[in-house]
Short mmCIF file of C-alpha atoms in Angstrom, two decimals:
data_model
loop_
_atom_site.label_atom_id
_atom_site.label_comp_id
_atom_site.label_asym_id
_atom_site.label_seq_id
_atom_site.Cartn_x
_atom_site.Cartn_y
_atom_site.Cartn_z
CA MET A 145 78.19 83.87 53.37
CA THR A 146 74.99 82.40 51.96
CA VAL A 147 72.48 84.10 49.71
CA GLY A 148 70.15 84.69 52.63
CA GLN A 149 72.91 86.18 54.77
CA THR A 150 73.80 88.55 51.92
CA ALA A 151 70.21 89.76 51.76
CA THR A 152 70.14 90.30 55.51
CA LEU A 153 73.36 92.30 55.42
CA GLN A 154 71.96 94.57 52.71
CA SER A 155 68.82 95.29 54.73
CA THR A 156 70.39 96.12 58.11
CA GLY A 157 72.24 99.30 57.15
CA ALA A 158 75.02 98.39 59.63
CA PRO A 159 78.54 99.71 58.96
CA LEU A 160 80.30 97.42 56.53
CA PRO A 161 83.62 95.88 57.59
CA VAL A 162 86.93 96.10 55.80
CA PRO A 163 87.37 92.79 53.96
CA SER A 164 90.17 90.52 55.11
CA GLY A 165 89.97 87.98 52.30
CA HIS A 166 88.58 85.27 54.58
CA GLU A 167 84.95 86.22 53.89
CA GLU A 168 83.03 84.10 51.41
CA GLU A 169 82.35 87.09 49.16
CA TRP A 170 86.04 88.09 49.08
CA ARG A 171 87.85 84.74 49.13
CA PHE A 172 88.56 84.74 45.39
CA THR A 173 89.69 88.39 45.17
CA PRO A 174 93.43 89.18 45.54
CA LEU A 175 93.13 92.11 47.96
CA ARG A 176 96.79 93.08 47.58
CA ARG A 177 96.05 94.10 43.98
CA LEU A 178 93.19 96.48 44.88
CA ARG A 179 95.52 99.44 45.62
CA GLY A 180 93.69 100.29 48.82
CA LEU A 181 90.19 100.60 47.34
CA HIS A 182 88.90 98.06 49.86
CA ASP A 183 90.37 99.44 53.09
CA GLY A 184 90.36 103.24 52.70
CA THR A 185 94.10 103.63 52.19
CA ALA A 186 93.84 104.65 48.53
CA ARG A 187 94.72 108.31 47.97
CA PRO A 188 91.52 109.90 46.52
CA ASP A 189 93.14 112.09 43.89
CA GLY A 190 92.79 109.98 40.77
CA LYS A 191 90.86 111.13 37.73
CA VAL A 192 88.30 109.44 35.49
CA LEU A 193 86.73 111.77 32.93
CA VAL A 194 83.08 111.28 31.96
CA GLU A 195 81.87 112.14 28.46
CA VAL A 196 78.25 111.61 27.41
CA ASN A 197 76.69 111.44 23.97
CA ALA A 198 72.98 111.40 24.75
CA ALA A 199 70.25 110.13 22.47
CA ASP A 200 67.65 112.68 21.37
CA GLY A 201 65.08 113.17 24.11
CA VAL A 202 67.28 111.76 26.87
CA THR A 203 68.42 114.24 29.54
CA VAL A 204 71.95 114.11 30.97
CA GLU A 205 72.99 116.25 33.95
CA THR A 206 76.10 116.57 36.09
CA VAL A 207 75.00 117.25 39.66
CA GLY A 208 76.36 117.57 43.17
CA ARG A 209 75.99 115.15 46.03
CA ASP A 210 72.97 117.00 47.40
CA ASP A 211 70.75 116.19 44.41
CA ALA A 212 67.61 114.40 45.59
CA ARG A 213 67.90 111.76 42.87
CA ILE A 214 71.15 110.45 44.34
CA GLY A 215 71.16 107.85 47.07
CA ARG A 216 67.64 106.51 46.78
CA ILE A 217 69.41 103.18 47.15
CA THR A 218 71.01 103.61 50.56
CA ASN A 219 72.24 100.15 51.57
CA TRP A 220 75.42 99.21 49.71
CA SER A 221 76.63 95.65 49.42
CA ASP A 222 80.23 95.97 50.62
CA ARG A 223 82.85 98.36 51.94
CA VAL A 224 84.08 99.34 48.47
CA ALA A 225 80.62 100.43 47.31
CA GLU A 226 80.11 102.33 50.55
CA THR A 227 83.48 104.08 50.21
CA ALA A 228 82.76 105.01 46.59
CA PHE A 229 79.45 106.55 47.62
CA GLU A 230 81.08 108.54 50.40
CA ASN A 231 83.86 109.91 48.19
CA PHE A 232 82.48 110.80 44.77
CA ASP A 233 82.36 114.51 43.98
CA ARG A 234 79.97 114.87 41.04
CA ALA A 235 77.39 112.44 39.68
CA THR A 236 75.99 111.87 36.20
CA VAL A 237 72.19 111.59 36.05
CA ILE A 238 70.58 110.15 32.90
CA THR A 239 66.80 110.53 32.62
CA VAL A 240 64.50 108.92 30.08
CA PRO A 241 61.14 110.77 30.15
CA ARG A 242 57.81 109.09 30.67
CA GLU A 243 56.55 107.22 27.58
CA TYR A 244 59.62 108.23 25.56
CA VAL A 245 61.29 105.59 23.37
CA ALA A 246 64.89 106.51 22.53
CA ALA A 247 65.81 105.69 18.94
CA GLU A 248 69.53 105.21 19.59
CA PRO A 249 71.77 104.39 22.55
CA THR A 250 73.08 106.94 25.02
CA ARG A 251 76.84 106.49 25.26
CA VAL A 252 78.82 107.27 28.40
CA THR A 253 82.61 107.08 28.12
CA LEU A 254 84.58 106.88 31.37
CA ARG A 255 88.25 107.45 30.59
CA GLY A 256 90.95 106.97 33.23
CA GLU A 257 93.87 109.39 33.35
CA GLY A 258 96.32 107.21 35.30
CA ILE A 259 96.58 104.65 38.09
CA GLU A 260 98.16 106.95 40.69
CA GLY A 261 95.44 107.79 43.19
CA ALA A 262 91.91 106.43 43.34
CA ALA A 263 88.92 107.83 41.47
CA TYR A 264 85.30 107.39 42.58
CA GLY A 265 82.22 107.74 40.40
CA HIS A 266 78.45 107.68 40.57
CA VAL A 267 75.90 107.32 37.77
CA VAL A 268 72.11 107.40 38.11
CA ILE A 269 69.91 106.04 35.32
CA ASP A 270 66.22 106.86 35.70
CA VAL A 271 63.83 105.39 33.13
CA GLN A 272 60.40 106.80 33.87
CA GLN A 273 57.06 105.07 33.35
CA PHE A 274 56.68 103.33 29.97
CA GLY A 275 59.96 104.80 28.73
CA SER A 276 62.52 102.75 26.83
CA ALA A 277 66.23 103.30 26.23
CA SER A 278 69.68 101.78 25.83
CA VAL A 279 72.71 103.07 27.75
CA VAL A 280 76.31 102.04 27.01
CA LEU A 281 78.97 102.60 29.68
CA ASP A 282 82.40 102.35 28.05
CA HIS A 283 85.39 102.18 30.43
CA GLN A 284 88.76 103.04 28.89
CA GLY A 285 92.26 104.17 29.82
CA SER A 286 94.26 103.62 33.01
CA ALA A 287 92.65 104.02 36.41
CA THR A 288 92.23 102.87 39.97
CA TYR A 289 88.48 103.21 40.05
CA ALA A 290 85.48 102.34 42.19
CA GLY A 291 82.01 103.37 41.01
CA ASN A 292 78.34 102.85 41.78
CA ILE A 293 75.46 102.82 39.30
CA GLU A 294 71.91 103.37 40.52
CA VAL A 295 69.30 102.15 38.04
CA HIS A 296 65.58 102.84 38.45
CA VAL A 297 63.25 101.34 35.86
CA ALA A 298 59.69 102.47 36.54
CA ASP A 299 56.40 100.69 35.86
CA GLY A 300 56.13 99.45 32.28
CA ALA A 301 59.56 100.83 31.33
CA SER A 302 62.49 98.99 29.77
CA LEU A 303 66.26 99.48 29.72
CA THR A 304 69.21 97.83 28.02
CA LEU A 305 72.36 98.64 30.02
CA ILE A 306 75.71 97.61 28.57
CA SER A 307 78.88 98.03 30.63
CA ILE A 308 82.08 97.51 28.63
CA GLN A 309 85.36 97.15 30.51
CA ASP A 310 87.97 97.87 27.83
CA TRP A 311 90.56 99.30 30.21
CA ALA A 312 94.29 99.45 29.67
CA ASP A 313 96.28 96.54 31.10
CA ASP A 314 97.12 98.37 34.35
CA ALA A 315 93.60 99.37 35.43
CA VAL A 316 91.79 98.25 38.59
CA HIS A 317 88.01 98.59 38.56
CA LEU A 318 85.53 97.68 41.29
CA GLY A 319 81.96 98.39 40.17
CA HIS A 320 78.49 97.97 41.62
CA GLN A 321 75.13 98.20 39.87
CA ARG A 322 71.95 98.42 41.93
CA ILE A 323 68.92 97.87 39.68
CA VAL A 324 65.36 98.43 40.93
CA LEU A 325 62.42 97.32 38.79
CA GLY A 326 58.82 98.51 38.96
CA ARG A 327 55.66 96.71 37.87
CA ASP A 328 56.10 95.01 34.48
CA ALA A 329 59.50 96.71 34.08
CA ARG A 330 62.26 95.08 32.06
CA VAL A 331 66.04 95.34 32.18
CA ARG A 332 68.78 93.68 30.15
CA ALA A 333 72.10 94.33 31.86
CA VAL A 334 75.16 93.20 29.91
CA ALA A 335 78.71 93.10 31.29
CA VAL A 336 81.56 92.80 28.77
CA THR A 337 85.06 92.58 30.23
CA PHE A 338 88.27 92.33 28.24
CA GLY A 339 90.68 94.89 29.69
CA GLY A 340 92.18 95.75 33.04
CA ASP A 341 94.59 94.13 35.47
CA LEU A 342 91.76 93.41 37.94
CA VAL A 343 88.05 93.96 37.38
CA ARG A 344 85.34 93.02 39.89
CA LEU A 345 81.72 93.78 39.00
CA PHE A 346 78.61 93.22 41.10
CA PRO A 347 75.15 93.78 39.53
CA GLN A 348 72.18 93.39 41.89
CA VAL A 349 68.48 93.34 41.06
CA THR A 350 65.46 93.96 43.26
CA TYR A 351 61.76 94.06 42.37
CA THR A 352 59.17 96.40 43.83
CA ALA A 353 56.03 94.99 42.14
CA PRO A 354 54.92 91.94 40.12
CA GLY A 355 55.79 91.45 36.47
CA GLY A 356 59.44 92.53 36.61
CA ASP A 357 61.81 90.88 34.14
CA ALA A 358 65.61 90.95 34.53
CA GLU A 359 68.13 89.51 32.11
CA LEU A 360 71.78 89.63 33.22
CA LEU A 361 74.26 88.71 30.51
CA GLY A 362 78.04 88.59 30.62
CA LEU A 363 81.00 87.98 28.34
CA TYR A 364 84.65 88.03 29.40
CA PHE A 365 88.07 87.03 28.03
CA ALA A 366 91.03 86.82 30.43
CA ASP A 367 94.69 86.89 29.38
CA ASP A 368 97.99 86.41 31.21
CA GLY A 369 97.73 87.54 34.83
CA GLN A 370 94.30 89.12 34.55
CA HIS A 371 91.75 88.68 37.33
CA LEU A 372 88.19 89.16 36.07
CA GLU A 373 85.45 88.64 38.65
CA HIS A 374 81.71 88.86 38.07
CA ARG A 375 79.15 88.46 40.84
CA SER A 376 75.41 88.88 40.64
CA PHE A 377 72.57 88.90 43.15
CA VAL A 378 68.90 88.70 42.18
CA ASP A 379 66.48 89.21 45.08
CA HIS A 380 63.00 87.87 44.28
CA ALA A 381 60.86 89.38 47.01
CA VAL A 382 57.55 89.94 45.17
CA PRO A 383 55.34 87.54 43.20
CA ASN A 384 55.40 86.69 39.49
CA CYS A 385 58.77 88.07 38.43
CA ARG A 386 61.38 86.59 36.14
CA SER A 387 65.17 86.56 36.00
CA ASN A 388 67.66 84.96 33.64
CA VAL A 389 71.43 85.10 34.19
CA ALA A 390 73.88 83.88 31.52
CA TYR A 391 77.64 84.52 31.58
CA LYS A 392 80.32 83.03 29.32
CA GLY A 393 84.07 83.43 29.53
CA ALA A 394 87.30 82.31 27.89
CA LEU A 395 90.76 82.19 29.43
CA GLN A 396 94.26 81.97 28.03
CA GLY A 397 97.74 82.40 29.44
CA SER A 398 99.54 81.75 32.70
CA GLY A 399 97.77 83.22 35.73
CA ALA A 400 94.58 84.16 33.89
CA HIS A 401 91.83 83.89 36.51
CA THR A 402 88.10 84.39 36.22
CA VAL A 403 85.46 84.20 38.92
CA TRP A 404 81.72 84.01 38.47
CA VAL A 405 79.38 83.86 41.46
CA GLY A 406 75.63 83.94 40.84
CA ASP A 407 73.26 84.35 43.78
CA VAL A 408 69.48 84.09 43.43
CA LEU A 409 67.18 84.35 46.44
CA ILE A 410 63.48 83.47 46.13
CA ARG A 411 61.76 84.71 49.26
CA ALA A 412 58.66 83.10 50.76
CA GLU A 413 56.37 85.77 49.34
CA ALA A 414 57.78 85.52 45.80
CA VAL A 415 55.30 82.95 44.46
CA GLY A 416 55.25 82.44 40.70
CA THR A 417 58.97 83.24 40.29
CA ASP A 418 60.70 82.00 37.15
CA THR A 419 64.51 82.08 37.30
CA TYR A 420 67.57 80.43 35.79
CA GLU A 421 71.30 81.12 35.89
CA LEU A 422 74.09 79.72 33.73
CA ASN A 423 77.86 80.05 33.53
CA ARG A 424 80.17 78.50 30.95
CA ASN A 425 83.97 78.83 30.81
CA LEU A 426 86.33 77.76 28.03
CA ILE A 427 89.99 77.29 28.97
CA LEU A 428 92.28 77.78 25.98
CA SER A 429 95.71 77.15 27.53
CA ASP A 430 97.49 75.69 30.53
CA GLY A 431 97.91 77.84 33.61
CA ALA A 432 94.46 79.46 33.51
CA ARG A 433 91.85 79.03 36.23
CA ALA A 434 88.09 79.58 36.26
CA ASP A 435 86.00 79.50 39.46
CA SER A 436 82.24 79.21 39.03
CA VAL A 437 79.79 79.20 41.95
CA PRO A 438 76.02 79.23 41.30
CA ASN A 439 73.83 79.68 44.40
CA LEU A 440 70.05 79.30 44.51
CA GLU A 441 68.00 79.65 47.71
CA ILE A 442 64.27 78.91 47.49
CA LEU A 443 61.95 79.71 50.40
CA THR A 444 58.65 78.83 48.71
CA GLY A 445 57.47 75.83 46.74
CA GLU A 446 55.03 77.86 44.64
CA ILE A 447 57.29 78.82 41.78
CA THR A 448 57.13 78.54 38.01
CA GLY A 449 60.71 77.37 37.64
CA ALA A 450 64.19 77.67 39.11
CA GLY A 451 67.52 76.21 38.15
CA HIS A 452 71.20 76.76 37.52
CA ALA A 453 74.04 75.25 35.52
CA SER A 454 77.81 75.68 35.47
CA ALA A 455 80.57 74.09 33.40
CA THR A 456 84.26 74.69 32.76
CA GLY A 457 86.29 72.82 30.19
CA ARG A 458 88.61 72.80 27.21
CA PHE A 459 87.78 72.47 23.54
CA ASP A 460 85.28 69.82 22.60
CA ASP A 461 87.36 67.31 20.63
CA GLU A 462 84.29 66.09 18.76
CA GLN A 463 83.54 69.61 17.53
CA LEU A 464 87.12 70.06 16.35
CA PHE A 465 87.12 66.66 14.64
CA TYR A 466 83.83 67.44 12.90
CA LEU A 467 85.20 70.70 11.48
CA GLN A 468 88.59 69.29 10.51
CA ALA A 469 86.95 66.31 8.81
CA ARG A 470 85.32 68.81 6.47
CA GLY A 471 88.60 70.32 5.42
CA ILE A 472 88.85 73.21 7.90
CA PRO A 473 92.41 73.69 9.23
CA ALA A 474 92.93 73.03 12.94
CA GLU A 475 93.63 76.68 13.84
CA GLU A 476 90.56 77.97 12.02
CA ALA A 477 88.47 75.19 13.56
CA ARG A 478 89.50 76.34 17.04
CA ARG A 479 88.57 79.92 16.16
CA LEU A 480 85.14 78.83 14.94
CA VAL A 481 84.48 76.93 18.14
CA VAL A 482 85.32 79.98 20.29
CA ARG A 483 83.26 82.33 18.15
CA GLY A 484 80.34 79.94 18.37
CA PHE A 485 80.80 79.71 22.12
CA PHE A 486 80.29 83.47 22.51
CA ALA A 487 77.70 83.92 19.72
CA GLU A 488 74.69 83.20 21.93
CA ILE A 489 75.50 86.08 24.32
CA ILE A 490 76.52 88.56 21.63
CA ALA A 491 73.35 87.98 19.61
CA ARG A 492 71.21 88.91 22.62
CA ILE A 493 72.76 92.37 23.11
CA GLY A 494 70.53 93.96 20.48
CA ILE A 495 72.81 96.85 19.40
CA PRO A 496 74.47 95.99 16.07
CA GLU A 497 77.50 98.29 16.40
CA ILE A 498 78.28 96.92 19.86
CA GLU A 499 77.92 93.35 18.61
CA ALA A 500 80.32 94.08 15.72
CA ARG A 501 82.84 95.68 18.08
CA LEU A 502 82.80 92.66 20.38
CA LEU A 503 83.29 90.24 17.53
CA THR A 504 86.33 92.24 16.41
CA THR A 505 87.77 92.24 19.93
CA ILE A 506 87.28 88.49 20.22
CA GLU A 507 89.08 88.02 16.91
CA ASP A 508 92.00 90.06 18.28
CA GLU A 509 92.09 87.92 21.43
CA LEU A 510 92.03 84.73 19.37
CA ALA A 511 94.86 86.01 17.19
CA GLN A 512 97.00 86.21 20.34
CA SER A 513 95.90 82.78 21.49
CA PHE A 514 96.47 80.88 18.28
CA SER A 515 99.40 82.80 16.81
#
């Protein structure tokens, strides 16, 4: 399925089919490992507990399905997102008031209580006009989980949204983020994935007025047997908006598999668009596989800029030689190269405690790789 076909599917509202694995958007995903989340056979009696530590001035509510703030985004991108929306019981609504600037992040911990039975979740983040906030979604524990996140960033508002997948080794997580930006609104959405048996995330951005600015960042590290899949879709349908997508991943161990698919659509009316997407993968051992597919569809010639880049490879021998020639042992040189590889993404997160946590986790991963 092309970028344009994806956009058409989202706009029709037609019932979404059960994936067979032959579809373009599902061809990389091992359906047999989804535990029925994709075809409706999962028993809906799993449990994922939600705990929220809200910043001062930020409102957090637990509401029922009938709350008017739920479902303003009605067209979901695939059958899993649709099923999650149909089956969640309670939703978490986070509201940042108009013109309020939160001094610290709001932290949402989603903790799985076991893989038997599926759990479904729904989170709404509403940043009102000229408000500004950071929200951290921290996924932990064991779960078979599918969840949707609705994000509304109003005119002149800004949001940093960080989703950390630090699941136990047996977790399966299929997640969707639908981000809607108003005039001159800004979002930085960061996906960090280390844990889980299978994780598949799908952030999507749409603009409702000129001046919107979306930055989608990702960092992932796959070990033996893990399948980590990140897809993004940025729909430029109004003039003079910007998007920047940058994901980096490392892989080690037999059967480690990562997938990155970046889709950007610039519609005919989206003159003045400025967009770029990048994916880099570093393979640390034999038996690992990284698939990287950037897609860019441009329907107007009146743009500021558009491009994409993708690369997958092993260590740069010249970098290692340079470091070793200055007396740095080979193992430490390899560590420095990997840390430098991820440094660009980590430095752009903007929350010091999260950056420090990620650096520690990367060190732990490297200790396994080079031990």
